[in-house]
XYZ file of C-alpha atoms in Angstrom:
647
model
C 0.251 0.393 0.541
C 1.276 3.222 -0.861
C 2.534 5.373 2.102
C 1.387 9.893 1.604
C 1.572 11.862 4.561
C -0.799 14.541 3.026
C -4.041 11.444 2.700
C -3.146 8.217 5.074
C -2.617 9.554 8.555
C -3.660 5.768 9.127
C -2.652 2.699 9.204
C -6.340 0.453 6.334
C -5.440 -2.703 8.253
C -9.806 -4.238 7.499
C -11.720 -3.896 4.989
C -15.163 -5.859 4.032
C -18.098 -5.716 2.153
C -20.882 -5.430 3.999
C -22.048 -4.889 7.673
C -18.645 -4.589 9.471
C -19.653 -2.976 12.691
C -16.135 -3.101 14.452
C -12.245 -3.053 13.342
C -11.080 -6.419 14.021
C -8.393 -4.668 15.960
C -8.513 -1.849 18.959
C -9.671 1.052 17.581
C -7.316 4.471 18.401
C -8.740 5.674 21.472
C -8.113 9.150 20.491
C -9.858 9.499 17.467
C -12.627 11.457 17.464
C -13.926 12.492 13.975
C -13.237 10.548 10.701
C -13.091 12.538 7.278
C -13.685 10.425 3.716
C -12.558 11.874 0.605
C -12.583 10.369 -2.494
C -10.893 11.095 -5.470
C -13.150 10.802 -7.503
C -16.758 10.177 -6.876
C -18.137 8.763 -9.537
C -16.737 6.336 -11.638
C -17.959 3.179 -14.155
C -19.121 0.231 -13.740
C -15.734 -2.371 -14.177
C -13.876 1.182 -13.632
C -12.098 1.721 -10.116
C -11.424 5.310 -7.628
C -10.405 5.409 -4.720
C -11.376 7.193 -1.383
C -8.539 8.431 1.320
C -9.208 8.681 5.412
C -8.093 11.290 8.009
C -8.819 10.320 11.812
C -8.287 13.489 13.717
C -8.449 13.833 17.669
C -10.815 16.287 18.733
C -8.344 18.860 18.498
C -8.629 18.557 15.138
C -4.981 16.204 14.463
C -4.298 13.511 12.443
C -4.572 10.297 14.062
C -1.654 8.168 13.203
C -1.615 4.017 14.061
C -5.546 4.398 14.372
C -7.638 0.813 12.629
C -9.802 2.078 10.561
C -12.730 -0.499 8.731
C -13.440 0.474 5.698
C -17.405 -0.984 4.329
C -20.045 -0.219 0.908
C -23.275 -0.012 2.038
C -23.715 -1.793 -1.319
C -21.808 -4.161 -2.055
C -23.539 -4.913 -5.415
C -22.992 -1.340 -6.833
C -18.864 -1.015 -5.689
C -17.003 -2.907 -3.429
C -13.917 -1.507 -1.315
C -10.938 -3.007 -0.715
C -8.501 -2.853 2.202
C -6.080 0.148 0.286
C -9.448 1.831 -0.444
C -9.790 0.858 -4.031
C -13.495 1.565 -4.817
C -14.852 -0.861 -7.623
C -17.886 -0.183 -9.826
C -19.692 -3.333 -10.341
C -23.467 -2.053 -11.470
C -24.995 1.437 -12.048
C -26.496 3.137 -8.695
C -25.001 4.497 -5.442
C -23.025 2.807 -2.367
C -22.125 4.941 0.610
C -18.523 4.298 2.125
C -18.538 3.825 5.370
C -14.584 4.327 7.582
C -15.413 3.471 11.019
C -13.102 3.544 13.966
C -14.715 1.662 17.229
C -18.202 4.024 16.785
C -16.966 6.687 14.726
C -17.941 6.639 11.094
C -17.118 8.851 8.701
C -18.747 8.456 5.419
C -18.336 9.143 1.109
C -20.859 8.749 -1.482
C -19.140 6.635 -5.053
C -21.543 6.870 -7.838
C -21.114 4.270 -10.364
C -22.151 4.858 -14.086
C -24.037 2.398 -16.522
C -21.446 0.934 -18.719
C -17.294 2.057 -18.846
C -16.874 5.106 -20.606
C -20.586 6.717 -20.042
C -21.645 9.401 -18.816
C -21.845 9.064 -14.562
C -25.846 9.722 -13.512
C -26.912 11.748 -11.392
C -26.587 10.900 -7.795
C -30.378 11.421 -5.142
C -32.430 14.304 -6.278
C -31.847 17.790 -4.931
C -29.019 17.055 -3.573
C -25.702 19.002 -4.527
C -22.691 17.963 -2.144
C -20.109 20.504 -0.105
C -16.955 19.702 -0.473
C -16.102 16.754 1.281
C -12.865 19.027 2.440
C -11.287 21.994 3.469
C -7.324 23.504 3.695
C -5.837 23.869 6.993
C -4.654 27.255 7.172
C -3.730 28.256 10.969
C -0.193 29.397 11.445
C 2.391 26.508 12.011
C 4.324 25.731 14.866
C 7.847 26.939 14.152
C 10.321 23.543 16.222
C 13.611 24.349 14.134
C 15.760 27.097 12.985
C 16.049 30.633 11.509
C 17.909 30.764 8.257
C 18.690 34.096 7.428
C 19.118 35.263 3.930
C 20.267 38.652 3.025
C 20.191 40.781 0.387
C 22.355 39.243 -2.533
C 22.224 36.133 -0.458
C 21.251 32.907 -1.990
C 18.309 31.598 -1.548
C 18.276 28.153 -3.731
C 20.777 27.101 -0.933
C 18.716 28.471 1.999
C 15.823 26.712 0.626
C 17.891 23.403 0.175
C 19.221 23.240 3.307
C 15.821 24.207 5.942
C 14.177 21.610 7.100
C 10.397 21.202 8.315
C 10.333 23.386 11.678
C 12.325 25.656 9.624
C 12.494 29.757 8.734
C 13.852 31.045 6.146
C 13.661 35.175 6.721
C 14.458 37.536 4.004
C 15.650 40.980 4.221
C 13.263 44.016 4.330
C 13.207 45.470 0.166
C 15.551 43.419 -0.795
C 15.775 41.782 -4.440
C 15.941 37.464 -5.167
C 15.659 36.718 -8.676
C 15.646 33.110 -9.896
C 13.403 30.344 -10.313
C 13.775 28.977 -7.347
C 12.362 25.574 -7.208
C 10.987 24.308 -4.004
C 11.670 20.538 -3.172
C 10.563 17.166 -1.889
C 12.102 17.098 1.721
C 10.619 13.038 1.934
C 8.405 11.777 4.318
C 9.324 14.385 7.045
C 5.995 16.183 7.988
C 6.075 19.973 9.251
C 6.495 23.045 7.356
C 8.935 25.211 6.199
C 8.230 28.920 6.731
C 9.142 31.738 3.746
C 8.807 35.311 5.131
C 9.842 38.459 5.620
C 12.323 38.888 8.648
C 11.326 39.265 11.903
C 10.305 43.536 12.655
C 8.930 44.068 9.160
C 5.407 44.929 9.889
C 2.799 42.541 7.632
C -1.406 43.109 8.225
C -2.493 41.144 10.497
C -4.150 37.739 9.402
C -7.308 37.524 7.876
C -6.203 40.985 6.307
C -5.787 41.808 2.181
C -2.180 42.569 1.651
C -2.646 45.528 -0.790
C 0.598 47.228 -3.450
C 0.345 49.967 -1.043
C 0.609 48.354 1.723
C 3.465 45.921 0.389
C 5.313 49.386 -0.386
C 5.001 50.309 2.809
C 6.688 47.093 4.610
C 8.669 47.048 1.718
C 8.049 43.227 1.826
C 10.982 41.222 -0.025
C 11.283 40.645 -3.963
C 11.064 37.101 -5.792
C 11.684 37.383 -9.152
C 11.563 35.195 -12.576
C 14.602 35.724 -14.382
C 12.611 34.144 -17.668
C 9.425 33.025 -18.956
C 9.513 29.869 -16.378
C 7.740 30.611 -12.629
C 9.587 32.543 -9.771
C 8.983 29.726 -7.509
C 7.607 26.142 -8.559
C 7.084 23.117 -6.819
C 9.805 19.795 -6.709
C 7.011 17.236 -7.882
C 6.189 15.303 -4.349
C 7.315 17.864 -2.524
C 5.272 19.490 0.586
C 4.563 21.643 3.830
C 5.607 25.655 2.472
C 3.769 28.491 3.310
C 5.713 31.524 1.753
C 4.196 34.580 3.941
C 4.402 38.481 3.412
C 6.317 38.593 -0.700
C 6.038 40.230 -3.553
C 6.706 37.770 -6.634
C 7.202 39.790 -9.594
C 8.330 39.157 -12.838
C 11.518 40.822 -13.489
C 13.003 43.375 -15.584
C 13.720 41.626 -18.303
C 10.989 39.532 -18.810
C 7.550 40.611 -21.134
C 5.740 37.956 -21.650
C 5.855 34.376 -19.207
C 4.155 31.501 -18.541
C 3.658 31.975 -14.638
C 5.069 32.746 -11.377
C 4.480 30.851 -8.841
C 3.567 26.802 -9.662
C 2.339 25.089 -7.063
C 2.159 21.057 -8.439
C 2.993 20.618 -12.368
C 1.241 19.798 -15.288
C 0.861 15.635 -16.490
C 3.649 16.587 -19.285
C 5.937 17.206 -16.688
C 5.637 14.050 -14.431
C 2.976 14.368 -12.890
C 0.425 11.307 -13.433
C -0.361 9.634 -9.898
C -1.140 11.234 -6.617
C 1.684 10.495 -4.961
C 3.533 12.814 -7.382
C 1.890 16.067 -6.697
C 3.194 18.004 -4.483
C 0.638 19.360 -1.032
C 0.207 21.354 1.584
C 1.498 24.728 0.462
C -0.098 28.557 1.753
C 0.046 31.338 -0.152
C -0.457 33.778 2.698
C -0.380 38.019 2.923
C 1.489 37.878 -0.917
C 1.614 40.356 -3.471
C 2.056 38.904 -7.136
C 1.934 40.739 -10.050
C 2.835 41.108 -13.832
C 3.160 44.707 -15.407
C 1.177 46.833 -17.654
C 2.924 46.139 -20.640
C 4.342 41.918 -20.417
C 1.582 39.599 -21.453
C 1.552 36.484 -18.017
C -0.262 33.871 -18.748
C -1.081 32.814 -15.020
C -0.296 34.504 -11.395
C -0.249 31.451 -9.653
C -1.327 27.515 -11.118
C -2.632 25.530 -8.553
C -2.098 21.975 -9.501
C -1.559 19.809 -6.385
C -2.881 18.463 -3.142
C -4.138 20.616 -0.259
C -3.291 24.645 -1.097
C -4.795 27.622 -0.258
C -4.655 31.024 -1.185
C -5.084 33.616 1.143
C -5.172 37.440 2.215
C -3.556 38.260 -1.081
C -3.246 40.754 -3.966
C -2.902 38.981 -7.503
C -3.040 41.724 -10.519
C -1.393 42.362 -14.223
C -2.671 38.563 -14.551
C -3.121 39.368 -18.718
C -1.499 37.941 -22.181
C -2.095 38.776 -25.607
C -1.437 35.173 -26.941
C -3.416 32.928 -24.869
C -5.709 32.681 -22.206
C -4.457 33.687 -18.943
C -5.945 33.806 -15.078
C -5.671 35.198 -12.171
C -5.254 31.231 -10.621
C -5.531 28.067 -12.854
C -5.401 24.913 -12.129
C -6.464 21.487 -14.229
C -4.082 18.232 -12.542
C -3.972 18.812 -9.056
C -6.726 16.980 -6.586
C -7.475 19.701 -3.899
C -8.520 20.574 -1.501
C -7.852 24.090 -2.039
C -9.137 27.176 -1.057
C -8.805 30.613 -1.988
C -10.320 33.187 0.660
C -9.996 37.015 0.814
C -8.353 38.278 -2.179
C -8.300 40.042 -5.099
C -8.345 38.618 -8.210
C -7.218 40.442 -11.735
C -6.639 37.952 -14.637
C -8.087 38.795 -18.323
C -9.711 35.884 -19.882
C -10.295 34.083 -16.586
C -10.334 35.038 -13.197
C -10.262 31.781 -11.670
C -10.856 28.726 -13.483
C -9.962 24.729 -12.920
C -9.931 22.527 -16.150
C -9.012 24.032 -19.608
C -6.125 21.140 -19.842
C -6.733 17.739 -19.057
C -5.924 15.704 -16.151
C -2.685 13.483 -15.675
C -5.422 10.651 -14.307
C -8.761 10.858 -12.624
C -7.558 10.485 -8.786
C -6.082 14.367 -10.060
C -9.451 15.810 -11.258
C -9.790 19.540 -9.367
C -12.080 18.515 -6.506
C -13.144 19.786 -2.773
C -12.487 23.836 -4.298
C -13.852 26.737 -1.687
C -13.497 30.153 -3.418
C -14.643 32.893 -0.311
C -14.682 36.118 -0.006
C -12.557 36.943 -2.764
C -12.975 40.146 -5.047
C -12.684 39.422 -9.319
C -12.491 41.928 -10.832
C -11.348 43.091 -14.283
C -10.391 46.397 -14.927
C -11.812 48.665 -17.389
C -9.068 50.244 -18.805
C -8.310 46.702 -20.130
C -11.335 47.145 -22.257
C -9.710 47.151 -25.974
C -6.699 46.100 -25.072
C -4.714 43.120 -25.750
C -5.111 40.958 -23.385
C -6.887 38.061 -24.250
C -10.621 38.699 -22.551
C -13.763 35.865 -21.726
C -15.384 35.247 -17.875
C -14.332 36.014 -14.537
C -14.881 32.700 -12.893
C -15.395 29.194 -14.923
C -15.530 25.386 -14.330
C -14.519 22.901 -17.170
C -13.816 19.827 -15.058
C -14.481 20.340 -11.121
C -16.543 18.662 -8.431
C -17.663 19.477 -4.746
C -17.050 23.695 -5.574
C -18.761 26.284 -3.076
C -18.274 30.034 -4.578
C -19.695 31.914 -2.123
C -19.987 35.869 -0.856
C -17.470 36.929 -3.784
C -17.532 40.245 -5.742
C -17.325 39.393 -9.685
C -17.164 42.214 -12.149
C -16.342 43.805 -15.253
C -17.059 41.619 -18.059
C -17.402 42.469 -21.661
C -17.722 40.887 -25.359
C -13.668 39.744 -27.083
C -12.952 36.800 -26.883
C -16.303 35.542 -25.637
C -20.060 37.014 -25.340
C -19.270 38.947 -22.238
C -20.705 36.171 -19.656
C -19.335 36.729 -15.863
C -19.609 33.236 -14.643
C -19.491 30.253 -17.456
C -19.786 26.735 -15.866
C -19.724 23.489 -17.691
C -18.369 20.095 -18.716
C -14.989 19.529 -21.049
C -13.226 16.759 -22.141
C -10.116 19.079 -23.137
C -8.000 17.443 -24.582
C -9.522 14.091 -25.870
C -7.613 11.610 -23.648
C -9.371 9.113 -21.291
C -9.319 10.187 -17.957
C -12.795 11.674 -17.421
C -14.031 14.656 -17.032
C -17.004 16.297 -15.656
C -18.136 19.483 -13.105
C -20.150 18.399 -10.906
C -22.129 19.560 -7.136
C -21.348 23.337 -7.420
C -23.075 25.447 -4.937
C -22.848 29.238 -5.768
C -24.483 31.605 -3.242
C -24.365 34.865 -1.261
C -22.368 36.676 -4.611
C -22.533 39.826 -5.665
C -21.743 39.702 -9.419
C -22.222 43.687 -11.093
C -20.986 45.069 -14.747
C -20.937 42.025 -16.545
C -22.537 41.603 -20.575
C -24.381 38.346 -19.330
C -24.866 36.987 -15.946
C -24.360 32.605 -15.730
C -23.632 30.403 -18.401
C -24.683 26.178 -17.409
C -23.203 23.996 -20.196
C -23.827 19.906 -19.544
C -20.602 20.335 -22.069
C -19.140 19.083 -24.652
C -15.372 16.448 -25.742
C -13.677 15.814 -28.296
C -14.078 12.544 -27.960
C -12.833 11.564 -24.725
C -15.120 10.391 -21.359
C -16.858 13.174 -20.087
C -19.769 13.306 -17.032
C -22.335 16.266 -18.447
C -22.494 18.691 -15.666
C -25.242 17.781 -12.544
C -25.917 19.438 -9.424
C -25.898 22.703 -9.295
C -27.090 24.959 -6.578
C -27.340 29.444 -7.112
C -28.755 31.000 -4.930
C -29.105 34.169 -2.965
C -26.722 35.473 -5.552
C -27.214 39.587 -7.067
C -26.589 39.845 -10.328
C -26.892 43.394 -11.031
C -26.379 46.079 -14.148
C -26.269 43.028 -16.558
C -25.593 44.559 -20.517
C -24.962 47.810 -19.390
C -23.897 50.074 -22.155
C -20.150 49.787 -21.278
C -20.153 46.077 -20.371
C -22.461 45.319 -22.992
C -23.189 41.306 -24.061
C -25.784 38.861 -25.058
C -27.765 40.174 -22.443
C -28.710 36.280 -20.842
C -29.082 36.694 -16.880
C -29.207 32.360 -16.860
C -28.361 30.750 -19.874
C -28.290 26.243 -19.940
C -27.554 24.074 -23.060
C -27.449 20.817 -23.217
C -28.712 17.140 -20.928
C -28.218 19.479 -17.804
C -29.731 17.758 -14.606
C -30.241 19.040 -11.243
C -30.354 22.649 -11.395
C -31.570 24.192 -9.604
C -31.908 28.334 -9.710
C -33.388 29.873 -6.150
C -33.257 33.643 -4.866
C -31.779 35.251 -6.926
C -32.812 39.087 -7.901
C -31.150 39.825 -11.856
C -31.393 43.068 -13.330
C -30.473 44.906 -16.852
C -29.105 48.387 -17.180
C -29.365 47.935 -21.016
C -33.030 46.889 -23.019
C -33.959 43.936 -23.049
C -32.287 41.295 -21.901
C -33.301 37.638 -21.238
C -34.045 36.164 -18.087
C -33.349 32.595 -18.886
C -32.220 31.820 -22.226
C -32.530 27.613 -22.795
C -30.696 26.190 -25.451
C -29.731 23.011 -27.164
C -33.687 21.932 -28.269
C -32.702 17.883 -28.180
C -31.338 18.258 -24.491
C -34.128 19.385 -21.593
C -32.857 19.026 -18.147
C -33.954 16.990 -15.732
C -35.076 18.350 -12.560
C -34.986 21.568 -13.260
C -35.421 23.600 -10.574
C -36.448 27.613 -10.994
C -38.411 29.282 -7.876
C -38.409 32.774 -6.432
C -36.550 34.820 -8.480
C -36.906 38.419 -9.342
C -35.618 39.017 -12.737
C -36.283 42.755 -13.430
C -36.017 43.623 -17.697
C -35.364 46.789 -18.895
C -38.625 45.983 -21.769
C -36.657 42.292 -22.047
C -38.122 38.875 -22.205
C -38.408 36.088 -19.395
C -38.090 32.461 -19.841
C -37.616 31.368 -23.916
C -36.034 28.894 -25.315
C -34.933 27.156 -29.067
C -37.887 26.691 -31.329
C -40.320 27.047 -28.377
C -40.560 30.995 -27.912
C -42.746 31.406 -25.530
C -42.795 30.141 -21.537
C -45.411 27.845 -21.841
C -44.085 25.350 -24.062
C -40.036 26.295 -23.036
C -40.837 25.199 -19.830
C -42.653 22.406 -20.617
C -39.707 21.170 -23.022
C -36.830 21.853 -21.019
C -38.557 21.186 -17.558
C -40.218 18.324 -18.763
C -40.284 17.279 -14.701
C -39.148 21.089 -13.443
C -40.259 23.103 -10.799
C -41.256 26.778 -11.802
C -43.230 28.768 -9.175
C -42.696 31.902 -7.248
C -40.754 34.039 -9.601
C -41.129 37.689 -10.609
C -40.659 38.391 -14.050
C -40.312 42.072 -15.091
C -40.749 42.091 -19.120
C -41.849 43.960 -21.780
C -45.142 44.938 -23.352
C -44.670 42.404 -25.928
C -43.474 39.953 -23.844
C -47.051 40.046 -21.811
C -49.411 39.475 -25.208
C -50.719 36.143 -25.524
C -49.272 33.054 -25.298
C -45.781 34.741 -23.941
C -47.478 34.922 -20.904
C -48.001 31.348 -20.569
C -46.248 31.115 -16.869
C -46.994 27.973 -14.433
C -49.786 29.511 -11.473
C -47.758 30.639 -8.782
C -45.375 33.725 -10.943
C -45.816 37.358 -11.812
C -45.784 38.547 -14.347
C -45.655 42.198 -15.155
C -44.352 44.983 -17.897
C -41.562 46.882 -17.313
C -39.638 49.839 -19.750
C -38.444 52.037 -17.784
C -34.674 51.774 -17.111
C -35.666 53.248 -13.393
C -37.001 49.913 -13.172
C -39.982 51.143 -11.714
C -42.473 48.845 -11.894
C -40.636 46.383 -9.444
C -40.584 48.471 -6.113
C -36.937 48.658 -5.365
C -35.343 51.338 -3.290
C -32.945 52.372 -5.869
C -32.571 49.831 -9.016
C -30.502 52.292 -11.083
C -28.077 52.740 -7.677
C -27.898 49.123 -7.177
C -29.895 49.403 -3.863
C -32.043 46.296 -4.541
C -34.024 46.531 -0.884
C -38.350 45.831 -1.815
C -40.231 48.764 -1.005
C -43.611 47.667 0.757
C -45.401 48.077 -2.258
C -42.773 46.050 -3.657
C -44.865 43.069 -6.648
C -42.283 41.174 -4.930
C -43.292 41.261 -1.254
C -44.232 38.112 -0.021
C -44.394 36.145 -3.266
C -42.150 33.800 -2.628
C -42.854 29.656 -2.420
C -41.637 29.971 1.074
C -43.730 32.276 2.519
C -41.178 35.445 2.053
C -39.864 37.816 -0.522
C -38.804 37.117 -3.776
C -35.376 37.470 -4.967
C -31.928 37.710 -3.387
C -31.407 37.642 0.832
C -30.281 41.560 -0.083
C -28.598 42.865 3.079
C -27.256 39.419 3.595
C -25.408 39.459 -0.294
C -24.508 43.148 0.653
C -22.785 43.026 3.639
C -20.838 39.757 2.548
C -19.729 41.724 -0.533
C -18.711 44.746 1.787
C -16.027 43.008 4.305
C -15.582 41.002 0.146
C -14.622 44.799 -1.031
C -12.550 45.689 2.014
C -10.412 42.782 1.944
C -10.676 42.569 6.313
C -12.398 40.545 8.451
């Protein structure tokens, strides 16, 4: 059995197919919780995935030596072996249980009908949240302090350091190179790279800014060529970089990236054991220049990794897609929290290139309280522009309490958020976007809102996008003059399954707009829930579909077993005539041709204050007895914190 200190904090000494209630040996008395994580929650018949188990004590520390019993609740669907290998036997779902005495952890594996076939959706209406998180608490300093003066050899210090050591960089010093974080073997613990003692950094939980970086005279790590300034070796682990500026060298005008946590499959990262893990960027300032092409500020192709309280900017390219943060060949979990993220093509993207193995597909991703922003001065510039947030291959994703703003047509149509399943390279590794929760976010100043697409493949196996919950979000100012685009609030396409749009408020600035635009006539969405939303167009349309036209036939065809209720559609006069006014009972349709959105009863629609006045026709119209639309106060409170970058 392979031993990997990130994932295996136990000894798998017992397993059975069903009915295990006791481990075969005496359990560890310190076990308090068990986390069971699958490298893939779905598998085809005849194929395998793996579960990894972490046993923790009451303080949250990993317990080693605990005797864990693994069991499948449905052995005719999937079996589990002592080393955590799960075999797909027949179509269905099986609950995999890990136990240490009375302490139990579980996860669910969905098995597809035939090898290579799309995996069926899980339990109707159930969207899985991330099964694992990244521990970003500050590690203890137990070893030596290694000072690297201005002009000193940083790589030598990194090579010398042992877990528990601290590498201190001189304030205001610049360290130029292509620095590699090596694999320190089986040793546990962390190596910290930070400014010398006495440097004034913002407190943990407070975002780094360019002004703070300048005032603190952060040490600078700069690249020397088109490669990364910082790159992990295969299997490297336990590095935390705090309070450092990372940027391009003065002579570098084109770069493929600045920070590489993990590697691409072409660089040899094709197994879980080869992936770097336990990596954190904390209060760092990572940036390009206003004129250089920088393809990616940070690549997350690793195991457990976090980017927190940091500022990433001028991540843009004139010849290819560019991201502030991108990942495609690492299992996670990932935490992206409280950052300023400025990327030209996508500010954050997972997928875009196929993983080297199913166990390396990105999963367990948490994106919280960030500001995803494209500066308006990029309009008309050379940089490739697409979305603010995009998923092509990701599982168990939580996106909450972020501000996403500024997206316009250039290389695409100005859509703010795009989520779909894509097998990018036609390879044998299944790809898919499954289990996404998108809640309490503010999206503003974009050409279109959110695009959901079941996906596309050039021949490789694909899992159509399934299980998406979009709830309690504000989408304000869609299709404005500055950010004009397609004008869709939501766009859906392909054979989607288990999609819920609930309690969102969407407003338009420019004339027209479509509340929900449904495409791909041959593929209705299974279990589509459209409830309690406000769609405030300016003379636009409500629900419309390809070749179906008005709402009634569109809902019947594209949502055959769906639920459409509690919504308020403010549309143009033409769309409330005849068959266009064919919404199911329980929805409200009204006319709005006024850019002030006066028909909705907002406090100040053009100004972005979409709290409802007492006279609003959306009051009390939700299926839960409350008001239609988002919880505006909760979203705006979160947005204020995300913009400020403070606790």
